[in-house]
Coordinates of C-alpha atoms and ligand atoms in Angstrom, one line a residue:
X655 CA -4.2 8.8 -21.2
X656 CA -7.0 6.8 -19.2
X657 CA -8.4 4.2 -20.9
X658 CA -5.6 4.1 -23.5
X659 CA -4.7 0.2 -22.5
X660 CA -7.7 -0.5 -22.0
X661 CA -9.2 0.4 -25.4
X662 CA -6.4 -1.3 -27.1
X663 CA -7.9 -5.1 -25.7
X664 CA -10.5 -7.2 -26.7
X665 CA -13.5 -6.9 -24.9
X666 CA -13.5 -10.9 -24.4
X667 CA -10.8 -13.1 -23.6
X668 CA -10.7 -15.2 -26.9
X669 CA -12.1 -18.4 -27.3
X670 CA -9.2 -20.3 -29.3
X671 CA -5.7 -20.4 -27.9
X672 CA -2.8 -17.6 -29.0
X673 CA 0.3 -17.9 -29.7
X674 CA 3.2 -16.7 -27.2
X675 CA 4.7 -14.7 -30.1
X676 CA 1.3 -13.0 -30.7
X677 CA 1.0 -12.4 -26.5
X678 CA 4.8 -11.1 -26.0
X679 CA 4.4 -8.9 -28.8
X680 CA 1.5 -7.6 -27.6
X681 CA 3.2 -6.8 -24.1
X682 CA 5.9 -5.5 -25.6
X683 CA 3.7 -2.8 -27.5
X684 CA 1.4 -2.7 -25.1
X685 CA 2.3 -2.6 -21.5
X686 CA 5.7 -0.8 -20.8
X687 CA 4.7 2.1 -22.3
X688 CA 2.3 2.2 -20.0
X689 CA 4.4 1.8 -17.0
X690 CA 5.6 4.3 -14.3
X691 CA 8.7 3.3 -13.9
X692 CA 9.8 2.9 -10.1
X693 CA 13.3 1.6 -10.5
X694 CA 14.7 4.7 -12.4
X695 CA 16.9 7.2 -10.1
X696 CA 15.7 9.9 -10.5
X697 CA 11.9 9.1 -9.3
X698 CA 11.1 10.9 -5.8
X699 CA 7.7 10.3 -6.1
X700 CA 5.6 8.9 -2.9
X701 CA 8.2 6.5 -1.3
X702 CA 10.7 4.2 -3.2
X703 CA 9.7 0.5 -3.8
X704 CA 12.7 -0.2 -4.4
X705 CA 13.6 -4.1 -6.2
X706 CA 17.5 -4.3 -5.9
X707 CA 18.8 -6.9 -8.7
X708 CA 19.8 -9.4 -6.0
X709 CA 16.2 -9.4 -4.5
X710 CA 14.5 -9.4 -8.3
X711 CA 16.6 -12.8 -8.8
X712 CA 15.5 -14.2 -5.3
X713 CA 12.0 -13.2 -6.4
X714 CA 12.0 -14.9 -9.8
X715 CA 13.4 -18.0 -8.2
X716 CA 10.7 -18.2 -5.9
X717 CA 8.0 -17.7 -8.7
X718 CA 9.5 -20.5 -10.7
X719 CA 9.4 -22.9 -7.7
X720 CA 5.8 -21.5 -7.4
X721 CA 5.0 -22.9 -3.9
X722 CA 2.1 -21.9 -1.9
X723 CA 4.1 -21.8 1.5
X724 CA 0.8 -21.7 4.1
X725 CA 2.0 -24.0 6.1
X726 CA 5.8 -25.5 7.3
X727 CA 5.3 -28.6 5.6
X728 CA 3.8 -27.1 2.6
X729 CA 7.8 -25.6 2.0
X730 CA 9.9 -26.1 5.4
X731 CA 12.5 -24.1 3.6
X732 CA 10.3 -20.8 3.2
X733 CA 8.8 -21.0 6.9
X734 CA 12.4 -21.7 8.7
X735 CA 14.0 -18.6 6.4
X736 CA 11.4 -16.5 7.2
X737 CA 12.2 -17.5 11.8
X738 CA 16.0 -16.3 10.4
X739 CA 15.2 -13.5 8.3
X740 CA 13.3 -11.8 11.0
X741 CA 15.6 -12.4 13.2
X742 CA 18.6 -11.0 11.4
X743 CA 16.6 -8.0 10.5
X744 CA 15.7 -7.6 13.8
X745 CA 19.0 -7.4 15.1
X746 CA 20.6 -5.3 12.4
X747 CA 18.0 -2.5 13.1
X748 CA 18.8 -2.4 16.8
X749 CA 16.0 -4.4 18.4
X750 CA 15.9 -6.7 21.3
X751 CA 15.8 -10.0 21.0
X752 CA 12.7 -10.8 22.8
X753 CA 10.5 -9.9 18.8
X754 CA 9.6 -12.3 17.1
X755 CA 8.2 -11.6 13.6
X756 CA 6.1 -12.3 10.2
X757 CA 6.2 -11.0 6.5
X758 CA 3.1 -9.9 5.8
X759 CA 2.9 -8.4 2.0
X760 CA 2.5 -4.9 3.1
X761 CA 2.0 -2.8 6.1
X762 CA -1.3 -2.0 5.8
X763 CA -2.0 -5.7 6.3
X764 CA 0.3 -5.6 9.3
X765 CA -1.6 -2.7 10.8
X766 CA -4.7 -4.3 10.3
X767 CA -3.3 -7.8 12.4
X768 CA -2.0 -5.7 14.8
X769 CA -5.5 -3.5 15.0
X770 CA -7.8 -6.5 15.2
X771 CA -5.2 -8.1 17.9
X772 CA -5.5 -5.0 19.6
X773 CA -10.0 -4.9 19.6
X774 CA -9.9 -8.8 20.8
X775 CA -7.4 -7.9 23.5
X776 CA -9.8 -5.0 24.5
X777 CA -13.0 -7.4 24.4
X778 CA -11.3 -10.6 26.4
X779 CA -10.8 -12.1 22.9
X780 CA -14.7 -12.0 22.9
X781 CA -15.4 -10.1 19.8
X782 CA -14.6 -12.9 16.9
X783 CA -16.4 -15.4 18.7
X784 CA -19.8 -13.4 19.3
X785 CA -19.2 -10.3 17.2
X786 CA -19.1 -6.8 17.7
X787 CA -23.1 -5.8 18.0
X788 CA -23.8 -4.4 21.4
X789 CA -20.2 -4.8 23.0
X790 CA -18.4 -1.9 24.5
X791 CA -17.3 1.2 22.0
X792 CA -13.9 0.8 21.3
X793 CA -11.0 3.6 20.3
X794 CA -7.8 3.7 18.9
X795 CA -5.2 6.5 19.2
X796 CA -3.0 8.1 17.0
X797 CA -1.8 11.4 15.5
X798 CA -3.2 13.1 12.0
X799 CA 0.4 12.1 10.6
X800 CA -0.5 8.5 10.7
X801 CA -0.8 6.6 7.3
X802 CA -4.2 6.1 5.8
X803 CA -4.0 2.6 6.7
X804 CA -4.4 3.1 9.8
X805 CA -8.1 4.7 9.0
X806 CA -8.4 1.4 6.4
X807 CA -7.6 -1.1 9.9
X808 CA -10.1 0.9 12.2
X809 CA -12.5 0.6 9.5
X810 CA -12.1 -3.3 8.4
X811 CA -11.6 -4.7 11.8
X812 CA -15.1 -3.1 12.9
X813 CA -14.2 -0.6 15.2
X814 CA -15.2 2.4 13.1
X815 CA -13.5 5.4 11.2
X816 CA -15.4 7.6 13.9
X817 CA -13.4 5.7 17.2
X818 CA -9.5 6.1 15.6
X819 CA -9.0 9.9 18.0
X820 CA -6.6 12.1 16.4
X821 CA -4.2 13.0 19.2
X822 CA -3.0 16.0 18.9
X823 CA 0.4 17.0 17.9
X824 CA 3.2 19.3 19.3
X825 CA 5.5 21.8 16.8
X826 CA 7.6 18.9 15.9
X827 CA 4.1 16.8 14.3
X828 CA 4.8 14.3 17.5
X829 CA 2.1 13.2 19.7
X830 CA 0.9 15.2 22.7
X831 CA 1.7 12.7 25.5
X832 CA -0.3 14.8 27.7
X833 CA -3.3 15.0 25.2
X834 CA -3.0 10.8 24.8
X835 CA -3.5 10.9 28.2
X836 CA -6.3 12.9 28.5
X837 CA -8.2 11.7 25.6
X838 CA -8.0 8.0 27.2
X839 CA -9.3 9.4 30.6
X840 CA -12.1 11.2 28.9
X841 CA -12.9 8.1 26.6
X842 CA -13.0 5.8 30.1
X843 CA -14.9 8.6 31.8
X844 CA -17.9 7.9 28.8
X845 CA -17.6 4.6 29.4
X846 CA -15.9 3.9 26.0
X847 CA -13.2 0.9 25.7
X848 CA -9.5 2.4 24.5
X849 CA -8.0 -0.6 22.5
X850 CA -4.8 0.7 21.8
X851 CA -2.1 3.4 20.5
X852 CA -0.7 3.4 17.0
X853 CA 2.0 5.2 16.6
X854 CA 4.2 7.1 13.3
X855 CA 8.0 7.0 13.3
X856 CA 8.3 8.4 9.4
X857 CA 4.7 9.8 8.5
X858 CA 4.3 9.7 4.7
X859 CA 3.2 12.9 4.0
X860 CA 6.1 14.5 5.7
X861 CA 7.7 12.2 7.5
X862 CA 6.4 13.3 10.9
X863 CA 8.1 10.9 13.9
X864 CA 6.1 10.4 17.5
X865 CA 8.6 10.5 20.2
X866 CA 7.4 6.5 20.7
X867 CA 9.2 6.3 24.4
X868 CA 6.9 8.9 26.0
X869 CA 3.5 8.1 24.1
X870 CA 4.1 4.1 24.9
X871 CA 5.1 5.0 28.3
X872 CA 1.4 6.8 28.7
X873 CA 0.0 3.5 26.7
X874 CA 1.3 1.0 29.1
X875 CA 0.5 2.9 32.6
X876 CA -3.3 2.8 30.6
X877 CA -2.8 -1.1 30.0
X878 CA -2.8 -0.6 26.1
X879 CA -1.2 -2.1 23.7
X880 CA 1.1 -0.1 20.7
X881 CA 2.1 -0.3 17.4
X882 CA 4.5 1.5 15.6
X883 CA 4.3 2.1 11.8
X884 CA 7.7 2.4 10.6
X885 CA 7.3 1.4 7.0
X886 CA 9.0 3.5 5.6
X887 CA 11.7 5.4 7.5
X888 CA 12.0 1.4 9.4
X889 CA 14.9 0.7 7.0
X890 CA 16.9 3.4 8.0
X891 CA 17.4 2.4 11.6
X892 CA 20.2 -0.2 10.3
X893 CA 22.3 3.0 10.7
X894 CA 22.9 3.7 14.7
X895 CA 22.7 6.9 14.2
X896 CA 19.2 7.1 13.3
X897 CA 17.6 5.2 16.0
X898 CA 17.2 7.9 18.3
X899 CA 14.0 8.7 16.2
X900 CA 12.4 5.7 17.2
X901 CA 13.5 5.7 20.8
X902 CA 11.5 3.8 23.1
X903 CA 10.6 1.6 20.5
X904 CA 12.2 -1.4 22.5
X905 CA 9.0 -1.3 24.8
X906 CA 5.9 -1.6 22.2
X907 CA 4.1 -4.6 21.0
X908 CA 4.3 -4.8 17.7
X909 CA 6.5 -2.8 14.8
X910 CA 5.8 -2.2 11.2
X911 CA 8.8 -2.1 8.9
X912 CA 8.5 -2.6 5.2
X913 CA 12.1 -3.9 3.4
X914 CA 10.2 -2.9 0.0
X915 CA 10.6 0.7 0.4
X916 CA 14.0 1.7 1.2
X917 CA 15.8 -1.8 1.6
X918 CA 15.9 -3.1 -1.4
X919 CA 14.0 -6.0 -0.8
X920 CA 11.2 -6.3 -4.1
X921 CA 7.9 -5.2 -3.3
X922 CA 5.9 -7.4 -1.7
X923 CA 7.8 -7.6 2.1
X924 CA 6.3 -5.9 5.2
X925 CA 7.6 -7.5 8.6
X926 CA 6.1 -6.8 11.9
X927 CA 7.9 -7.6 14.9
X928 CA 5.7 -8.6 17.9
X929 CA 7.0 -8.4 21.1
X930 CA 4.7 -11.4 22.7
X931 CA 3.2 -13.6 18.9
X932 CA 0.8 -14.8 21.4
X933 CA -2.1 -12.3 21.3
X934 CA -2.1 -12.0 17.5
X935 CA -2.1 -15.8 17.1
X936 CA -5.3 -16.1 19.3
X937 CA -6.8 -13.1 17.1
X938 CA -5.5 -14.3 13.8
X939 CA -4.9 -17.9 13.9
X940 CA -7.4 -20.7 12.8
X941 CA -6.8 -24.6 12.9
X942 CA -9.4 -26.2 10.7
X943 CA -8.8 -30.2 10.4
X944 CA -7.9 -30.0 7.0
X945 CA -4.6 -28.1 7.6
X946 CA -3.4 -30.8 10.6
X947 CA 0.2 -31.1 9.6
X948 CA 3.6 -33.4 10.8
X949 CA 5.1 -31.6 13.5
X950 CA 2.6 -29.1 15.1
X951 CA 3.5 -27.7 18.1
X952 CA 7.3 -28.3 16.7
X953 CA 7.0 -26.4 14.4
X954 CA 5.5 -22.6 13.2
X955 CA 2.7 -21.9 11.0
X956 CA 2.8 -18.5 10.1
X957 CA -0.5 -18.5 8.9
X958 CA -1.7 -18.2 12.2
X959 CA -0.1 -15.2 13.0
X960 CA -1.2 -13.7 9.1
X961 CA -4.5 -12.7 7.7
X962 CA -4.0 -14.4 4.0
X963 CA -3.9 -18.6 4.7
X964 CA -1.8 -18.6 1.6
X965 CA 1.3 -17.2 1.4
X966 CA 4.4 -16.5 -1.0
X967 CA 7.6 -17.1 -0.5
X968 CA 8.9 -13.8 0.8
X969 CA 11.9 -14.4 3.0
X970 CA 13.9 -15.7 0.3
X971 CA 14.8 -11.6 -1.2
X972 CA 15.7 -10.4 2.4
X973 CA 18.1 -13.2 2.7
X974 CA 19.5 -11.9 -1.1
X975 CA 19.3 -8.7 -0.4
X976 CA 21.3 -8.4 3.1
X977 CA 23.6 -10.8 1.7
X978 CA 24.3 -9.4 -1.6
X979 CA 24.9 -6.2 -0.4
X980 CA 25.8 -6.7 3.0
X981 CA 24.2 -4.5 6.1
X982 CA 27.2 -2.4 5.7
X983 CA 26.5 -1.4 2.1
X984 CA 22.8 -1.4 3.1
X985 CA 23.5 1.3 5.4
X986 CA 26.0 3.2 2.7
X987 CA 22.9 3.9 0.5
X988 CA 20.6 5.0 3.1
X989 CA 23.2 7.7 4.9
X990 CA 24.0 8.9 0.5
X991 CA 20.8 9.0 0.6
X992 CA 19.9 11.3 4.0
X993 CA 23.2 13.5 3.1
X994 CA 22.0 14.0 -0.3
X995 CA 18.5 15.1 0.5
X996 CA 19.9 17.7 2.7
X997 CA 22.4 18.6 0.1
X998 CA 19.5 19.5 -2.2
X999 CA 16.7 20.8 0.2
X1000 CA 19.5 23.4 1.1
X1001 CA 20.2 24.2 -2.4
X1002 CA 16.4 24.5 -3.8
X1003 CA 15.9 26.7 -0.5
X1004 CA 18.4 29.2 -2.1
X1005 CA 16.5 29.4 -5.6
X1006 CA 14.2 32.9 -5.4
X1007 CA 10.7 32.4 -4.6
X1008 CA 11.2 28.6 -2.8
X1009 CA 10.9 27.8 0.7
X1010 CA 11.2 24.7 2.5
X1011 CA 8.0 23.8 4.3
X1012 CA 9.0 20.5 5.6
X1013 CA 12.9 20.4 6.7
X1014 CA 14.4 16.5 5.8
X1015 CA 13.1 13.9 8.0
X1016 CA 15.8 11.5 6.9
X1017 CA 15.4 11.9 3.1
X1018 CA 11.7 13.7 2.5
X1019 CA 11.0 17.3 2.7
X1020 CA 8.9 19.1 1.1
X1021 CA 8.7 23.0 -0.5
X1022 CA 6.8 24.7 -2.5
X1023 CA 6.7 28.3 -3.9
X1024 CA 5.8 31.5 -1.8
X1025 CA 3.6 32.9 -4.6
X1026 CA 0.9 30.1 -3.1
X1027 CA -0.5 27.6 -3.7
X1028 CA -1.5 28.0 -7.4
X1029 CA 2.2 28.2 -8.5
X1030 CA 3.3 25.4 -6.6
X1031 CA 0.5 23.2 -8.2
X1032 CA 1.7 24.3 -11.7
X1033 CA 5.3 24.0 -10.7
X1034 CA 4.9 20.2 -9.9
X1035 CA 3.2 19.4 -13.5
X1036 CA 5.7 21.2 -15.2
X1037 CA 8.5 19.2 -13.6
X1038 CA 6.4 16.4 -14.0
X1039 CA 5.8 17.3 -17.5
X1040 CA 9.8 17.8 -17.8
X1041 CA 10.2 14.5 -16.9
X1042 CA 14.1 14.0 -15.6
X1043 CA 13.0 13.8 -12.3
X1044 CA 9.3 12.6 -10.7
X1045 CA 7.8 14.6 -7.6
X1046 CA 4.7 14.3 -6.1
X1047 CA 2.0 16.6 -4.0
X1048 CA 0.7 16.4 -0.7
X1049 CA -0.6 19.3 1.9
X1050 CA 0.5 20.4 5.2
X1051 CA -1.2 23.1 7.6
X1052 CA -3.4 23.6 4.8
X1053 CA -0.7 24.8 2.2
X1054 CA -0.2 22.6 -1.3
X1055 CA 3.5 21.5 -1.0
X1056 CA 6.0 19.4 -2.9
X1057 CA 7.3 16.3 -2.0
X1058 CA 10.9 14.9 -2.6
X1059 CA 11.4 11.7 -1.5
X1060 CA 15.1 10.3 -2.7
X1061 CA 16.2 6.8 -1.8
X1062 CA 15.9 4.9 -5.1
X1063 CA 18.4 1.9 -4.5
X1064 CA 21.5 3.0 -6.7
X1065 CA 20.6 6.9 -7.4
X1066 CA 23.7 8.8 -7.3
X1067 CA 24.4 12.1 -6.1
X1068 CA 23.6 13.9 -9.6
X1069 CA 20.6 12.0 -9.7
X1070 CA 19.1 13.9 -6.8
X1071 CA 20.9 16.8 -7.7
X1072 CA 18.6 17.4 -11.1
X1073 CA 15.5 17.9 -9.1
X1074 CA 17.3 21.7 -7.8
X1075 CA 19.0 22.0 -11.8
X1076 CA 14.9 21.3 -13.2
X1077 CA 13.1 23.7 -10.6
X1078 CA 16.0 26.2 -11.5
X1079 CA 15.4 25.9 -15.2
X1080 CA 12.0 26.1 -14.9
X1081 CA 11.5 28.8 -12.7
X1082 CA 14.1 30.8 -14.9
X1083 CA 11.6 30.3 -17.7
X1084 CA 8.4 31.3 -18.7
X1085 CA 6.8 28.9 -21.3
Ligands
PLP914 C1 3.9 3.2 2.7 C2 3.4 3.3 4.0 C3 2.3 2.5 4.5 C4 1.6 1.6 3.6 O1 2.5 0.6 3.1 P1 2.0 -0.7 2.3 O2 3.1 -1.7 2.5 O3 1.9 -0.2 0.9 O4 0.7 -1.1 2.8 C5 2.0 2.6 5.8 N1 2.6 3.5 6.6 C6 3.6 4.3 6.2 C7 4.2 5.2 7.2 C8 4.0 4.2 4.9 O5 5.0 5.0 4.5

């Protein structure tokens, strides 16, 4: 119920101290109740956010050494795992090795560095000095499939909800090369300044992927720059077989992939990989006296290449996570995962009365329920209602639809398999 925490506290912090008993008991009644609980296996909500137990013990042991790690020599040992951790994912997902790479603490922050790299890069690096009144009227590019944060980064980095042009899109939800193309000549033509490209490989509402090589190849003969969010279906290109999704990727800029969605890694960890730091350090990065530190020039201060100044510890649960598990029982997961989805959007396309609307991209699809869009609604709050599995809505062409997105860490086959055995039931029955 809303409110219901909320109404259960004070309405002032208290004035004498508590015990810890009286505290943890209070949590205890208190909060996980009140929890959606993200690590069970059978949720296929959103996207996972997934905390393997390897990373949740690299996370607590960064917490209890509590460091703020904003610098190299405010914790050498956070700023020289996070060079290696970047670099070993890096590898393991098939890039070159000319990226470098960042944690940020989650893609939407990563969009935004890359975004406001991308306006100073279109203003001569002009804009943070004097501002954006009266300069040239910038645009971005991308497709309707693109995450909201992409909308949130045109918005905060002062080019304006208005200037992000939605591309459009061919039968497969990719971007219309030809259409990029045009838009940028007509954009130039009104005397408007195109900033850059930003581009999906795994949309979240259905998992839509941009053919990247084509659309970067009409970016670059432009002179733009491109990014590529691949938060979430990033993960999956440890597997060689999925890479052909992203191809072309090789050639961008910069690359958003979060290891706290489908890796394992707990949330927060979003790395971008940047073909050339450079750009984004002269956007981003700031050296006030007070933070003149031993070995500049030596050595790298990630804050520069980050929004926050302060930052946690975050490349100590990717190097527990790909060690604990290993890439190749990384990869296991993920293809259980992609078989499994299939597995069950095949089976819930046999139930009467269901229909795929979204085939798998990897392991989302969506359906819903050809009696329209009033029977899907109610299906999704009775399975929600149910409660073995979790699903969650979204729309596409204009139809309601129901998402399944399976890749909870350690879900089994079964797991996934009780979203078809609960739509079955319920649609069998009428109360
Ligand atoms: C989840 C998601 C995001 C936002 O990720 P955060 O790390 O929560 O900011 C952005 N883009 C895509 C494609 C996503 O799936």
């Amino acid at each position: 119920m809303p409110g219901g925490v909320a109404g259960a506290l004070p309405a002032a912090a208290p004035e004498a101290a508590e015990p810890m008993a009286a505290i943890w008991a209070d949590f205890v009644r208190l909060v996980p109740p009140a929890m959606t609980h993200w690590q069970h296996p059978r949720f296929m909500a959103y996207f996972p956010a997934n905390a393997a137990p390897a990373s949740m013990l690299a996370e607590q042991l960064a917490n209890a050494m509590a460091a703020q790690c904003m610098l190299w020599q405010t914790s050498p040992a956070a700023t020289e795992m996070e060079t290696v951790m970047v670099g070993w994912l890096r590898d393991a997902l098939g890039l070159p090795p000319h990226f470098a790479g960042t944690i940020h603490d989650s893609a939407t922050t990563a969009t935004l560095a890359a975004v406001v790299t991308m306006r100073e890069r279109a203003l001569g690096h002009a804009g943070n000095r004097e501002g954006l009144a009266g300069g040239p009227r910038l645009r971005l590019y991308a497709t309707a499939e693109t995450h909201s944060s992409v909308e949130k980064a045109a918005r905060v980095a002062g080019i304006g909800q208005a200037n992000l042009v939605r591309v459009a899109t061919d039968a497969t939800l990719a971007m219309d090369p030809v259409a990029l193309a045009a838009a940028i000549a007509g954009d130039r033509a009104a005397g408007d300044r195109p900033a850059g490209v930003i581009l999906c490989a795994g949309g979240t509402s259905v998992g839509a992927f941009d053919r990247v090589g084509a659309a970067a190849a009409v970016a670059r003969a432009e002179g733009l720059p491109v990014h590529v969010d691949a938060a979430w279906a990033g993960a999956a290109m440890i597997c060689p077989e999925f890479r052909p999704l992203w191809e072309g990727v090789a050639g961008v800029d910069s690359i958003v992939v979060d290891p706290h969605k489908w890796l394992g890694a707990q949330f927060d960890c979003a790395v971008q990989f940047l073909a050339d730091p450079a750009p984004q350090i002269r956007a981003l990065g700031l050296r006030p006296a007070y933070l003149a530190t031993v070995g500049a020039g030596a050595v790298t201060d990630y804050n520069e290449w980050t929004i926050p100044l302060g930052r946690r510890f975050r490349a100590l649960k990717l190097w527990f996570v790909l060690r604990a598990y290993g890439l190749e029982g990384l990869r296991q997961r993920i293809r259980n995962h992609v078989a499994w989805t299939g597995e069950l959007a095949r089976t819930l396309a046999r139930l009467p009365g269901v229909e795929i609307v979204t085939a798998p991209a990897l392991a989302l699809f969506t359906f819903a329920l050809a009696a329209g869009d009033g029977a899907t609604e109610a299906l999704l709050a009775r399975i929600n209602d149910d409660g073995r599995v979790y699903l969650t809505p979204t729309r596409h062409r204009g139809r309601a639809a129901i998402r399944v997105a399976v890749g909870q860490f350690d879900c089994t086959r079964d797991d996934v398999m009780m979203a078809a055995t609960v739509v079955a039931e319920l649609l069998g029955r009428t109360d």
